[in-house]
Structure formats: structure tokens, C-alpha cells
Coordinates of C-alpha atoms in Angstrom, one line a residue:
M26 CA -8.0 29.4 -43.0
S27 CA -10.2 31.0 -45.8
G28 CA -7.3 32.2 -47.9
E29 CA -5.2 33.6 -45.1
Q30 CA -1.7 32.3 -44.8
E31 CA 0.2 31.8 -41.6
F32 CA 2.3 34.9 -41.0
N33 CA 5.3 35.1 -38.8
L34 CA 6.9 38.5 -38.3
D35 CA 10.2 36.9 -37.1
I36 CA 11.1 39.8 -34.8
E37 CA 12.7 39.7 -31.4
N38 CA 11.7 43.1 -29.9
F39 CA 10.0 46.4 -30.2
E40 CA 13.0 48.3 -31.6
E41 CA 13.5 45.7 -34.4
A42 CA 9.8 46.0 -35.3
I43 CA 10.0 49.8 -35.4
N44 CA 13.1 49.7 -37.6
R45 CA 11.4 47.3 -40.0
L46 CA 8.3 49.4 -40.1
E47 CA 10.3 52.5 -40.9
E48 CA 12.1 50.7 -43.7
I49 CA 8.7 49.6 -45.2
V50 CA 7.3 53.1 -45.0
K51 CA 10.4 54.5 -46.8
T52 CA 10.2 51.8 -49.5
L53 CA 6.4 52.5 -50.0
E54 CA 6.9 56.3 -50.1
E55 CA 9.7 55.9 -52.7
G56 CA 7.2 54.1 -55.0
N57 CA 9.8 52.1 -56.9
I58 CA 8.2 48.7 -56.4
G59 CA 5.4 46.8 -58.1
L60 CA 1.8 46.5 -56.8
D61 CA 2.2 43.0 -55.5
E62 CA 5.3 43.8 -53.5
A63 CA 3.7 47.0 -52.3
L64 CA 0.7 45.1 -51.0
Q65 CA 2.8 42.5 -49.3
K66 CA 4.9 45.2 -47.6
F67 CA 1.7 47.1 -46.6
E68 CA 0.3 44.0 -45.0
T69 CA 3.6 43.4 -43.1
G70 CA 3.6 47.0 -42.1
V71 CA 0.1 46.7 -40.6
R72 CA 1.1 43.6 -38.7
L73 CA 4.3 45.3 -37.4
S74 CA 2.2 48.3 -36.4
R75 CA -0.2 46.1 -34.4
Y76 CA 2.7 44.3 -32.8
C77 CA 4.2 47.7 -31.7
N78 CA 0.9 49.0 -30.4
N79 CA 0.4 45.8 -28.4
K80 CA 3.9 46.1 -26.9
L81 CA 3.3 49.8 -26.0
T82 CA 0.0 48.9 -24.4
E83 CA 1.6 46.1 -22.4
A84 CA 4.4 48.5 -21.2
E85 CA 1.9 51.1 -20.2
R86 CA 0.1 48.6 -18.0
K87 CA 3.4 47.8 -16.2
I88 CA 4.3 51.4 -15.5
N89 CA 3.5 52.6 -12.0
M90 CA 4.3 55.8 -10.2
L91 CA 5.7 55.9 -6.7
I92 CA 3.8 58.3 -4.5
R93 CA 4.9 59.7 -1.2
E94 CA 2.1 59.7 1.3
N95 CA 1.5 62.3 4.1
D96 CA 3.0 59.9 6.7
G97 CA 6.3 59.6 4.8
T98 CA 5.6 56.2 3.4
F99 CA 5.5 55.4 -0.3
S100 CA 2.8 53.6 -2.3
V101 CA 2.5 52.5 -5.9
K102 CA -0.1 54.1 -8.0
P103 CA -0.9 53.3 -11.7
V104 CA 0.1 56.2 -14.0
N105 CA -2.8 58.2 -15.4
P106 CA -1.6 59.4 -18.8
T107 CA -3.8 62.6 -18.6
E108 CA -2.4 63.5 -15.2
D109 CA -0.2 66.6 -14.9
F110 CA 3.0 65.5 -13.2
N111 CA 4.2 69.1 -12.5
E112 CA 1.8 69.7 -9.7

């Protein structure tokens, strides 16, 4: 593994990951920890950030918009994040 250790975040969901990430940011911003602990927390924070980003990307792929067609029927269309929904 070329120096890399197996790393398990041990989280159950997105909300837990966000909460842990916020705690890490707060701890790092306070600056009351040593360099080794700060580096460990930073690494964990990066992994949590990637986990959250992956979860958000996965959720975005699942979101669809229900569109009413001219004939009164409905169809499902993927959401375009740049589309203006007020039109």
C-alpha cells in the first residue's frame, strides 16, 4: 500500500459526515492542537468532504422533475441545475 493505511470513516449517513466535518473545521480553526493531530484531522476532513461530495452527486443523479406535457400527461425529465424553474 506504499505507506497508506486502510482508512474507515465509520459513518452511517451524509448528515453524520457533515457534522463530523464541521467539528473538525472548528477544532482546526481554534488551533489548540499539535501538528500531528492537526494533520490527522485534516486528512479525515478531506475524506469526509469527498464522501459528502459523492453523496451529493449521487443524490443529484436521482432527482428528476415531473413535467406536464401539452396533452395533459406527465413525463419525467432530469433536472438541469442551470435551468430557471420560475418560467
